[in-house]
């Protein structure tokens, strides 16, 4: 219980039934107003839910617009016909902040506006229960990620996003003017998480924004997104990383299912994870696509259509589909990717696809200094440009690897959204810098 | 227990005593090597601690440099004289990654190098137990912040760091080239956290980097740091925010004290919080400084010396000193600061000082649209430059406020470090962009 500006004790809407027969005060947004003769039924929404208030006579006459912020005081009484089985017979409605007419209605089943309009008026749109639910779920996902890793003795790290150079040779970087020097926004904390492993933390994770200056303007891309990064040392192979991600995602979905029961019910989403996500080498995945769908793929990779079809292939009816794709060729993976033990043209790496879209890239890394220098040279890059990173490999570096999950992609795939922008509170894309 | 590359089960150093009398395998970094006749005593360090290994004869002859990564297999046996009361009689030592000679020694009480050298070789330096402890504690602080707020029904939010304009009129911003358009790095999530409050989440927090292009090159400033941001609606006054921060810090310090017992013991730090942090209006604080120390202050504010002296004034012997300073004048606070009810030249705002340094700025915000527009105009700024932000105030905005804690400042103040850079894994300052 909280107190509001008139010193009455504020009761959350969802707790009003516990006060039946007693005076209560609720504060929140006017969800809807319905007049019936001398009566007005005003639904008030707060962070916990909605409660119906019944106003009579003069009180019902001059009501503020929907979405105004109000404080209503009255008597709670059980009413089987009211939503939630309770209503407040109001003796006072005080308008705290009057709302102007809305750009679109948000008390209907869905918002009748294009995604661009929804994003232009993001704050209003996020009051719609379905859109609202997305970011409650996202918050729970991030929390469950952290908890799952803390239980496994991982340390949370915070690494800089302003960097002197890129991790992969300089493309797709946003330039920053750093006191007159050229700097960039980090595409990933890749180097830093490896460095923190080498600093003796062994197991680290980071939850932070990353930046990709990709010109793509698709339903799958954001130019700024939240990366859930993991790095772990003393591994034998990338299989341990996939084991970890399988277990971690399992515990995350379980926790979110418990924490966000009503949000998931509202969206009609079942957060089940297969108990054993299949692991398919890319070459085999390409053969499956060719054989099953007559679909050809780019060399050593899948295109978006291929990702979609492969998920379709492994899907169990009505459940989210997950599949690890492994053994990508070296020439499409970064210089730090460890070659596969049985074939040095392939890597000990993987992607995780979820409901038709890549949500994770991971793999074992090269931990030997000479091998890493040779790999950098093999890409036509200059090891001198990677001094700070390479240094750690000269002073004792254990075998290690990791992965990164795109938080918005994970959220949108789990919730069945067609555009990743729906899972970003304030998305940044090729055209959009506001709000 | 984990497995390592030879399929033997890896035992963490701290767990070796449990295996006394049995074969064990440990993996980690060579902390130190000491020869005694035909014997060599090799201390191995991993994320859990240190264990001593005894090598004989040929095994003792050709040992890798300190800080090399090794795997040692042998028999664990209790040995009252060994550190931790146990040692491993090795039958094999395998070098996984040989270390070059170190730039400075890290197995002494302290590192005998200047801070700049330490930061240049950050990964090596972080293996020193005292420096290592800092970021274990920082991880625990961030986790405890999150848990304390989740318990109070706050939602974690993720808001963009690439923004079209600054929150306070355009100074101290790092420019970003955003696909040929001028954009900036966010100085704070201020507008976005208010917007998420207005989107109906009511209580939100964010843990994310912020950017200040300040030319200062002092022991107190970082140009990129992690901001622990909180925003809460339906408050009566900023007193509730100080109540929240008092309780939150209390639960954070308690949690960290439990989670990082050995790290805090190593650093000799006691994380006690006063049960009631004093709240002193700035005018009164200035009078105290003048009266007690003959110290004059800049108009309506404290300088670094004043912050230090005020903390000294409220300090209890041997404990961290905290003090809220309140009622700052309007002209030194941002345009969104709510005027104090009794005097509109003052604000319902506060800073929190910890051990001589400001670690938090907070306050109640203006929630009335017209009042906010007038306040923006009063600063000589154009409301049209704040459209996306102002929009939310037109559609129902509850009374609200919040605060932000600088994670590195909090960490360094609690640990008694003299330079905030010590509490940033990879600090960014006026001169430093690497590693």
JSON list of C-alpha atoms in Angstrom, two decimals, chain A residues 226-423:
[
{"chain": "A", "resi": 226, "resn": "UNK", "atom": "CA", "xyz": [20.47, -5.17, -25.88]},
{"chain": "A", "resi": 227, "resn": "UNK", "atom": "CA", "xyz": [22.94, -8.03, -25.97]},
{"chain": "A", "resi": 228, "resn": "UNK", "atom": "CA", "xyz": [22.88, -10.73, -23.30]},
{"chain": "A", "resi": 229, "resn": "UNK", "atom": "CA", "xyz": [26.51, -11.79, -23.39]},
{"chain": "A", "resi": 230, "resn": "UNK", "atom": "CA", "xyz": [28.11, -14.82, -21.79]},
{"chain": "A", "resi": 231, "resn": "UNK", "atom": "CA", "xyz": [31.73, -16.00, -21.74]},
{"chain": "A", "resi": 232, "resn": "UNK", "atom": "CA", "xyz": [33.09, -19.05, -19.93]},
{"chain": "A", "resi": 233, "resn": "UNK", "atom": "CA", "xyz": [36.54, -20.54, -19.50]},
{"chain": "A", "resi": 234, "resn": "UNK", "atom": "CA", "xyz": [37.99, -24.03, -19.10]},
{"chain": "A", "resi": 235, "resn": "UNK", "atom": "CA", "xyz": [35.61, -25.57, -21.60]},
{"chain": "A", "resi": 236, "resn": "UNK", "atom": "CA", "xyz": [36.47, -28.65, -23.66]},
{"chain": "A", "resi": 237, "resn": "UNK", "atom": "CA", "xyz": [34.37, -27.71, -26.65]},
{"chain": "A", "resi": 238, "resn": "UNK", "atom": "CA", "xyz": [31.49, -25.56, -27.81]},
{"chain": "A", "resi": 239, "resn": "UNK", "atom": "CA", "xyz": [29.14, -28.40, -26.80]},
{"chain": "A", "resi": 240, "resn": "UNK", "atom": "CA", "xyz": [29.42, -27.14, -23.22]},
{"chain": "A", "resi": 241, "resn": "UNK", "atom": "CA", "xyz": [28.30, -23.71, -24.36]},
{"chain": "A", "resi": 242, "resn": "UNK", "atom": "CA", "xyz": [25.24, -25.14, -26.04]},
{"chain": "A", "resi": 243, "resn": "UNK", "atom": "CA", "xyz": [24.55, -27.21, -22.91]},
{"chain": "A", "resi": 244, "resn": "UNK", "atom": "CA", "xyz": [24.74, -24.00, -20.88]},
{"chain": "A", "resi": 245, "resn": "UNK", "atom": "CA", "xyz": [22.47, -22.07, -23.23]},
{"chain": "A", "resi": 246, "resn": "UNK", "atom": "CA", "xyz": [19.95, -24.92, -23.28]},
{"chain": "A", "resi": 247, "resn": "UNK", "atom": "CA", "xyz": [19.84, -25.03, -19.48]},
{"chain": "A", "resi": 248, "resn": "UNK", "atom": "CA", "xyz": [19.87, -21.28, -19.11]},
{"chain": "A", "resi": 249, "resn": "UNK", "atom": "CA", "xyz": [17.03, -20.71, -21.57]},
{"chain": "A", "resi": 250, "resn": "UNK", "atom": "CA", "xyz": [15.10, -23.49, -19.86]},
{"chain": "A", "resi": 251, "resn": "UNK", "atom": "CA", "xyz": [15.41, -21.84, -16.46]},
{"chain": "A", "resi": 252, "resn": "UNK", "atom": "CA", "xyz": [14.68, -18.41, -17.96]},
{"chain": "A", "resi": 253, "resn": "UNK", "atom": "CA", "xyz": [11.45, -19.49, -19.63]},
{"chain": "A", "resi": 254, "resn": "UNK", "atom": "CA", "xyz": [10.35, -21.33, -16.51]},
{"chain": "A", "resi": 255, "resn": "UNK", "atom": "CA", "xyz": [10.96, -18.28, -14.35]},
{"chain": "A", "resi": 256, "resn": "UNK", "atom": "CA", "xyz": [9.25, -15.91, -16.78]},
{"chain": "A", "resi": 257, "resn": "UNK", "atom": "CA", "xyz": [6.26, -18.25, -17.08]},
{"chain": "A", "resi": 258, "resn": "UNK", "atom": "CA", "xyz": [5.86, -18.04, -13.31]},
{"chain": "A", "resi": 259, "resn": "UNK", "atom": "CA", "xyz": [6.52, -14.29, -12.99]},
{"chain": "A", "resi": 260, "resn": "UNK", "atom": "CA", "xyz": [4.45, -13.16, -15.97]},
{"chain": "A", "resi": 261, "resn": "UNK", "atom": "CA", "xyz": [1.57, -15.60, -15.86]},
{"chain": "A", "resi": 262, "resn": "UNK", "atom": "CA", "xyz": [-1.12, -13.02, -16.57]},
{"chain": "A", "resi": 263, "resn": "UNK", "atom": "CA", "xyz": [0.87, -11.26, -19.31]},
{"chain": "A", "resi": 264, "resn": "UNK", "atom": "CA", "xyz": [1.53, -14.55, -21.11]},
{"chain": "A", "resi": 265, "resn": "UNK", "atom": "CA", "xyz": [-2.10, -15.59, -20.73]},
{"chain": "A", "resi": 266, "resn": "UNK", "atom": "CA", "xyz": [-3.20, -12.28, -22.23]},
{"chain": "A", "resi": 267, "resn": "UNK", "atom": "CA", "xyz": [-0.91, -12.85, -25.21]},
{"chain": "A", "resi": 268, "resn": "UNK", "atom": "CA", "xyz": [-1.84, -16.53, -25.46]},
{"chain": "A", "resi": 269, "resn": "UNK", "atom": "CA", "xyz": [1.80, -17.55, -25.34]},
{"chain": "A", "resi": 270, "resn": "UNK", "atom": "CA", "xyz": [3.16, -20.83, -24.00]},
{"chain": "A", "resi": 271, "resn": "UNK", "atom": "CA", "xyz": [6.86, -20.53, -23.12]},
{"chain": "A", "resi": 272, "resn": "UNK", "atom": "CA", "xyz": [7.87, -24.18, -23.43]},
{"chain": "A", "resi": 273, "resn": "UNK", "atom": "CA", "xyz": [11.45, -25.07, -24.36]},
{"chain": "A", "resi": 274, "resn": "UNK", "atom": "CA", "xyz": [12.23, -28.42, -26.00]},
{"chain": "A", "resi": 275, "resn": "UNK", "atom": "CA", "xyz": [14.15, -30.56, -23.50]},
{"chain": "A", "resi": 276, "resn": "UNK", "atom": "CA", "xyz": [16.82, -31.21, -26.09]},
{"chain": "A", "resi": 277, "resn": "UNK", "atom": "CA", "xyz": [17.35, -28.58, -28.76]},
{"chain": "A", "resi": 278, "resn": "UNK", "atom": "CA", "xyz": [18.68, -30.33, -31.89]},
{"chain": "A", "resi": 279, "resn": "UNK", "atom": "CA", "xyz": [22.25, -29.51, -32.99]},
{"chain": "A", "resi": 280, "resn": "UNK", "atom": "CA", "xyz": [22.65, -29.66, -36.75]},
{"chain": "A", "resi": 281, "resn": "UNK", "atom": "CA", "xyz": [25.86, -28.91, -38.67]},
{"chain": "A", "resi": 282, "resn": "UNK", "atom": "CA", "xyz": [25.27, -26.21, -41.27]},
{"chain": "A", "resi": 283, "resn": "UNK", "atom": "CA", "xyz": [26.15, -28.57, -44.14]},
{"chain": "A", "resi": 284, "resn": "UNK", "atom": "CA", "xyz": [23.52, -31.02, -42.92]},
{"chain": "A", "resi": 285, "resn": "UNK", "atom": "CA", "xyz": [21.00, -28.19, -42.42]},
{"chain": "A", "resi": 286, "resn": "UNK", "atom": "CA", "xyz": [21.52, -27.13, -46.01]},
{"chain": "A", "resi": 287, "resn": "UNK", "atom": "CA", "xyz": [20.99, -30.71, -47.20]},
{"chain": "A", "resi": 288, "resn": "UNK", "atom": "CA", "xyz": [17.76, -30.94, -45.19]},
{"chain": "A", "resi": 289, "resn": "UNK", "atom": "CA", "xyz": [16.48, -27.71, -46.74]},
{"chain": "A", "resi": 290, "resn": "UNK", "atom": "CA", "xyz": [17.40, -28.84, -50.23]},
{"chain": "A", "resi": 291, "resn": "UNK", "atom": "CA", "xyz": [15.88, -32.31, -49.77]},
{"chain": "A", "resi": 292, "resn": "UNK", "atom": "CA", "xyz": [12.73, -31.24, -47.93]},
{"chain": "A", "resi": 293, "resn": "UNK", "atom": "CA", "xyz": [11.89, -27.88, -49.46]},
{"chain": "A", "resi": 294, "resn": "UNK", "atom": "CA", "xyz": [14.02, -27.73, -52.62]},
{"chain": "A", "resi": 295, "resn": "UNK", "atom": "CA", "xyz": [15.62, -24.70, -50.99]},
{"chain": "A", "resi": 296, "resn": "UNK", "atom": "CA", "xyz": [19.20, -23.73, -51.84]},
{"chain": "A", "resi": 297, "resn": "UNK", "atom": "CA", "xyz": [21.33, -21.69, -49.44]},
{"chain": "A", "resi": 298, "resn": "UNK", "atom": "CA", "xyz": [24.24, -19.28, -49.70]},
{"chain": "A", "resi": 299, "resn": "UNK", "atom": "CA", "xyz": [27.68, -20.87, -49.25]},
{"chain": "A", "resi": 300, "resn": "UNK", "atom": "CA", "xyz": [28.14, -22.11, -45.68]},
{"chain": "A", "resi": 301, "resn": "UNK", "atom": "CA", "xyz": [25.19, -20.14, -44.33]},
{"chain": "A", "resi": 302, "resn": "UNK", "atom": "CA", "xyz": [21.42, -19.86, -44.20]},
{"chain": "A", "resi": 303, "resn": "UNK", "atom": "CA", "xyz": [19.40, -16.96, -45.52]},
{"chain": "A", "resi": 304, "resn": "UNK", "atom": "CA", "xyz": [16.29, -15.70, -43.66]},
{"chain": "A", "resi": 305, "resn": "UNK", "atom": "CA", "xyz": [14.06, -18.04, -45.67]},
{"chain": "A", "resi": 306, "resn": "UNK", "atom": "CA", "xyz": [16.38, -20.96, -44.80]},
{"chain": "A", "resi": 307, "resn": "UNK", "atom": "CA", "xyz": [16.25, -20.06, -41.09]},
{"chain": "A", "resi": 308, "resn": "UNK", "atom": "CA", "xyz": [12.48, -20.01, -41.24]},
{"chain": "A", "resi": 309, "resn": "UNK", "atom": "CA", "xyz": [12.24, -23.35, -43.04]},
{"chain": "A", "resi": 310, "resn": "UNK", "atom": "CA", "xyz": [14.73, -25.09, -40.76]},
{"chain": "A", "resi": 311, "resn": "UNK", "atom": "CA", "xyz": [12.70, -24.03, -37.72]},
{"chain": "A", "resi": 312, "resn": "UNK", "atom": "CA", "xyz": [9.57, -25.23, -39.46]},
{"chain": "A", "resi": 313, "resn": "UNK", "atom": "CA", "xyz": [11.32, -28.55, -40.05]},
{"chain": "A", "resi": 314, "resn": "UNK", "atom": "CA", "xyz": [12.17, -29.11, -36.37]},
{"chain": "A", "resi": 315, "resn": "UNK", "atom": "CA", "xyz": [8.98, -27.57, -34.94]},
{"chain": "A", "resi": 316, "resn": "UNK", "atom": "CA", "xyz": [6.67, -29.43, -32.64]},
{"chain": "A", "resi": 317, "resn": "UNK", "atom": "CA", "xyz": [3.11, -28.32, -33.13]},
{"chain": "A", "resi": 318, "resn": "UNK", "atom": "CA", "xyz": [2.15, -25.23, -31.13]},
{"chain": "A", "resi": 319, "resn": "UNK", "atom": "CA", "xyz": [5.52, -24.91, -29.39]},
{"chain": "A", "resi": 320, "resn": "UNK", "atom": "CA", "xyz": [8.37, -22.49, -29.97]},
{"chain": "A", "resi": 321, "resn": "UNK", "atom": "CA", "xyz": [10.93, -24.12, -32.25]},
{"chain": "A", "resi": 322, "resn": "UNK", "atom": "CA", "xyz": [14.62, -23.96, -31.41]},
{"chain": "A", "resi": 323, "resn": "UNK", "atom": "CA", "xyz": [17.55, -25.37, -33.34]},
{"chain": "A", "resi": 324, "resn": "UNK", "atom": "CA", "xyz": [21.33, -25.02, -32.95]},
{"chain": "A", "resi": 325, "resn": "UNK", "atom": "CA", "xyz": [23.17, -24.79, -36.26]},
{"chain": "A", "resi": 326, "resn": "UNK", "atom": "CA", "xyz": [26.84, -25.74, -35.86]},
{"chain": "A", "resi": 327, "resn": "UNK", "atom": "CA", "xyz": [30.13, -26.04, -37.73]},
{"chain": "A", "resi": 328, "resn": "UNK", "atom": "CA", "xyz": [30.01, -22.84, -39.75]},
{"chain": "A", "resi": 329, "resn": "UNK", "atom": "CA", "xyz": [32.93, -22.44, -42.16]},
{"chain": "A", "resi": 330, "resn": "UNK", "atom": "CA", "xyz": [35.83, -20.28, -41.01]},
{"chain": "A", "resi": 331, "resn": "UNK", "atom": "CA", "xyz": [35.48, -17.74, -43.76]},
{"chain": "A", "resi": 332, "resn": "UNK", "atom": "CA", "xyz": [32.06, -16.54, -42.58]},
{"chain": "A", "resi": 333, "resn": "UNK", "atom": "CA", "xyz": [32.98, -16.46, -38.86]},
{"chain": "A", "resi": 334, "resn": "UNK", "atom": "CA", "xyz": [35.17, -13.89, -37.07]},
{"chain": "A", "resi": 335, "resn": "UNK", "atom": "CA", "xyz": [38.93, -14.25, -36.72]},
{"chain": "A", "resi": 336, "resn": "UNK", "atom": "CA", "xyz": [38.66, -15.35, -33.09]},
{"chain": "A", "resi": 337, "resn": "UNK", "atom": "CA", "xyz": [36.48, -18.39, -33.90]},
{"chain": "A", "resi": 338, "resn": "UNK", "atom": "CA", "xyz": [38.26, -21.64, -33.01]},
{"chain": "A", "resi": 339, "resn": "UNK", "atom": "CA", "xyz": [38.70, -24.08, -35.89]},
{"chain": "A", "resi": 340, "resn": "UNK", "atom": "CA", "xyz": [36.83, -27.37, -35.54]},
{"chain": "A", "resi": 341, "resn": "UNK", "atom": "CA", "xyz": [39.15, -30.16, -34.33]},
{"chain": "A", "resi": 342, "resn": "UNK", "atom": "CA", "xyz": [38.32, -32.47, -37.23]},
{"chain": "A", "resi": 343, "resn": "UNK", "atom": "CA", "xyz": [38.42, -29.89, -40.05]},
{"chain": "A", "resi": 344, "resn": "UNK", "atom": "CA", "xyz": [40.24, -26.57, -39.83]},
{"chain": "A", "resi": 345, "resn": "UNK", "atom": "CA", "xyz": [38.05, -25.11, -42.59]},
{"chain": "A", "resi": 346, "resn": "UNK", "atom": "CA", "xyz": [35.13, -25.28, -40.15]},
{"chain": "A", "resi": 347, "resn": "UNK", "atom": "CA", "xyz": [34.67, -23.66, -36.71]},
{"chain": "A", "resi": 348, "resn": "UNK", "atom": "CA", "xyz": [33.64, -24.82, -33.26]},
{"chain": "A", "resi": 349, "resn": "UNK", "atom": "CA", "xyz": [30.79, -22.32, -33.44]},
{"chain": "A", "resi": 350, "resn": "UNK", "atom": "CA", "xyz": [27.03, -22.24, -33.49]},
{"chain": "A", "resi": 351, "resn": "UNK", "atom": "CA", "xyz": [23.95, -20.13, -34.01]},
{"chain": "A", "resi": 352, "resn": "UNK", "atom": "CA", "xyz": [20.68, -20.66, -32.21]},
{"chain": "A", "resi": 353, "resn": "UNK", "atom": "CA", "xyz": [17.53, -20.15, -34.25]},
{"chain": "A", "resi": 354, "resn": "UNK", "atom": "CA", "xyz": [14.21, -19.54, -32.51]},
{"chain": "A", "resi": 355, "resn": "UNK", "atom": "CA", "xyz": [10.92, -19.55, -34.38]},
{"chain": "A", "resi": 356, "resn": "UNK", "atom": "CA", "xyz": [12.57, -18.83, -37.70]},
{"chain": "A", "resi": 357, "resn": "UNK", "atom": "CA", "xyz": [15.19, -16.28, -36.66]},
{"chain": "A", "resi": 358, "resn": "UNK", "atom": "CA", "xyz": [18.78, -16.33, -35.37]},
{"chain": "A", "resi": 359, "resn": "UNK", "atom": "CA", "xyz": [18.78, -15.17, -31.76]},
{"chain": "A", "resi": 360, "resn": "UNK", "atom": "CA", "xyz": [22.28, -16.28, -30.72]},
{"chain": "A", "resi": 361, "resn": "UNK", "atom": "CA", "xyz": [25.77, -16.53, -32.14]},
{"chain": "A", "resi": 362, "resn": "UNK", "atom": "CA", "xyz": [28.39, -18.35, -30.14]},
{"chain": "A", "resi": 363, "resn": "UNK", "atom": "CA", "xyz": [31.35, -20.65, -30.15]},
{"chain": "A", "resi": 364, "resn": "UNK", "atom": "CA", "xyz": [34.70, -21.57, -28.74]},
{"chain": "A", "resi": 365, "resn": "UNK", "atom": "CA", "xyz": [37.43, -18.96, -29.25]},
{"chain": "A", "resi": 366, "resn": "UNK", "atom": "CA", "xyz": [41.07, -19.32, -30.15]},
{"chain": "A", "resi": 367, "resn": "UNK", "atom": "CA", "xyz": [43.04, -19.03, -26.90]},
{"chain": "A", "resi": 368, "resn": "UNK", "atom": "CA", "xyz": [46.57, -19.56, -28.23]},
{"chain": "A", "resi": 369, "resn": "UNK", "atom": "CA", "xyz": [48.42, -16.31, -28.95]},
{"chain": "A", "resi": 370, "resn": "UNK", "atom": "CA", "xyz": [50.29, -17.50, -32.07]},
{"chain": "A", "resi": 371, "resn": "UNK", "atom": "CA", "xyz": [47.19, -19.14, -33.51]},
{"chain": "A", "resi": 372, "resn": "UNK", "atom": "CA", "xyz": [45.20, -15.95, -32.97]},
{"chain": "A", "resi": 373, "resn": "UNK", "atom": "CA", "xyz": [47.86, -13.75, -34.59]},
{"chain": "A", "resi": 374, "resn": "UNK", "atom": "CA", "xyz": [47.96, -16.13, -37.56]},
{"chain": "A", "resi": 375, "resn": "UNK", "atom": "CA", "xyz": [44.18, -16.02, -37.82]},
{"chain": "A", "resi": 376, "resn": "UNK", "atom": "CA", "xyz": [44.17, -12.20, -37.82]},
{"chain": "A", "resi": 377, "resn": "UNK", "atom": "CA", "xyz": [46.87, -12.16, -40.52]},
{"chain": "A", "resi": 378, "resn": "UNK", "atom": "CA", "xyz": [44.95, -14.78, -42.49]},
{"chain": "A", "resi": 379, "resn": "UNK", "atom": "CA", "xyz": [42.09, -12.26, -42.79]},
{"chain": "A", "resi": 380, "resn": "UNK", "atom": "CA", "xyz": [44.43, -9.66, -44.21]},
{"chain": "A", "resi": 381, "resn": "UNK", "atom": "CA", "xyz": [44.23, -7.66, -40.96]},
{"chain": "A", "resi": 382, "resn": "UNK", "atom": "CA", "xyz": [47.10, -6.20, -38.98]},
{"chain": "A", "resi": 383, "resn": "UNK", "atom": "CA", "xyz": [47.68, -7.66, -35.47]},
{"chain": "A", "resi": 384, "resn": "UNK", "atom": "CA", "xyz": [49.02, -4.26, -34.39]},
{"chain": "A", "resi": 385, "resn": "UNK", "atom": "CA", "xyz": [45.45, -2.98, -34.54]},
{"chain": "A", "resi": 386, "resn": "UNK", "atom": "CA", "xyz": [44.46, -5.45, -31.81]},
{"chain": "A", "resi": 387, "resn": "UNK", "atom": "CA", "xyz": [47.22, -4.83, -29.25]},
{"chain": "A", "resi": 388, "resn": "UNK", "atom": "CA", "xyz": [45.06, -4.38, -26.14]},
{"chain": "A", "resi": 389, "resn": "UNK", "atom": "CA", "xyz": [43.08, -7.49, -26.98]},
{"chain": "A", "resi": 390, "resn": "UNK", "atom": "CA", "xyz": [46.06, -9.63, -27.99]},
{"chain": "A", "resi": 391, "resn": "UNK", "atom": "CA", "xyz": [47.94, -8.72, -24.82]},
{"chain": "A", "resi": 392, "resn": "UNK", "atom": "CA", "xyz": [45.77, -10.93, -22.66]},
{"chain": "A", "resi": 393, "resn": "UNK", "atom": "CA", "xyz": [46.70, -13.98, -24.76]},
{"chain": "A", "resi": 394, "resn": "UNK", "atom": "CA", "xyz": [50.39, -13.41, -23.95]},
{"chain": "A", "resi": 395, "resn": "UNK", "atom": "CA", "xyz": [49.90, -13.75, -20.18]},
{"chain": "A", "resi": 396, "resn": "UNK", "atom": "CA", "xyz": [48.04, -17.02, -19.74]},
{"chain": "A", "resi": 397, "resn": "UNK", "atom": "CA", "xyz": [44.63, -17.54, -21.34]},
{"chain": "A", "resi": 398, "resn": "UNK", "atom": "CA", "xyz": [42.49, -20.60, -20.67]},
{"chain": "A", "resi": 399, "resn": "UNK", "atom": "CA", "xyz": [40.37, -22.34, -23.31]},
{"chain": "A", "resi": 400, "resn": "UNK", "atom": "CA", "xyz": [37.08, -20.46, -23.43]},
{"chain": "A", "resi": 401, "resn": "UNK", "atom": "CA", "xyz": [34.03, -19.53, -25.42]},
{"chain": "A", "resi": 402, "resn": "UNK", "atom": "CA", "xyz": [30.66, -17.92, -25.13]},
{"chain": "A", "resi": 403, "resn": "UNK", "atom": "CA", "xyz": [27.57, -16.65, -26.82]},
{"chain": "A", "resi": 404, "resn": "UNK", "atom": "CA", "xyz": [25.27, -13.67, -27.06]},
{"chain": "A", "resi": 405, "resn": "UNK", "atom": "CA", "xyz": [21.49, -13.52, -27.13]},
{"chain": "A", "resi": 406, "resn": "UNK", "atom": "CA", "xyz": [19.73, -10.54, -28.68]},
{"chain": "A", "resi": 407, "resn": "UNK", "atom": "CA", "xyz": [17.19, -9.57, -26.02]},
{"chain": "A", "resi": 408, "resn": "UNK", "atom": "CA", "xyz": [14.72, -7.94, -28.42]},
{"chain": "A", "resi": 409, "resn": "UNK", "atom": "CA", "xyz": [14.91, -10.82, -30.89]},
{"chain": "A", "resi": 410, "resn": "UNK", "atom": "CA", "xyz": [14.42, -13.35, -28.12]},
{"chain": "A", "resi": 411, "resn": "UNK", "atom": "CA", "xyz": [11.45, -11.40, -26.77]},
{"chain": "A", "resi": 412, "resn": "UNK", "atom": "CA", "xyz": [9.78, -10.90, -30.13]},
{"chain": "A", "resi": 413, "resn": "UNK", "atom": "CA", "xyz": [10.30, -14.50, -31.23]},
{"chain": "A", "resi": 414, "resn": "UNK", "atom": "CA", "xyz": [8.91, -15.91, -28.01]},
{"chain": "A", "resi": 415, "resn": "UNK", "atom": "CA", "xyz": [5.88, -13.64, -28.22]},
{"chain": "A", "resi": 416, "resn": "UNK", "atom": "CA", "xyz": [5.26, -14.33, -31.90]},
{"chain": "A", "resi": 417, "resn": "UNK", "atom": "CA", "xyz": [5.73, -10.71, -32.97]},
{"chain": "A", "resi": 418, "resn": "UNK", "atom": "CA", "xyz": [6.38, -10.16, -36.65]},
{"chain": "A", "resi": 419, "resn": "UNK", "atom": "CA", "xyz": [8.73, -7.18, -36.21]},
{"chain": "A", "resi": 420, "resn": "UNK", "atom": "CA", "xyz": [11.62, -6.97, -33.74]},
{"chain": "A", "resi": 421, "resn": "UNK", "atom": "CA", "xyz": [10.80, -3.26, -33.24]},
{"chain": "A", "resi": 422, "resn": "UNK", "atom": "CA", "xyz": [7.74, -4.36, -31.25]},
{"chain": "A", "resi": 423, "resn": "UNK", "atom": "CA", "xyz": [10.15, -5.73, -28.62]}
]
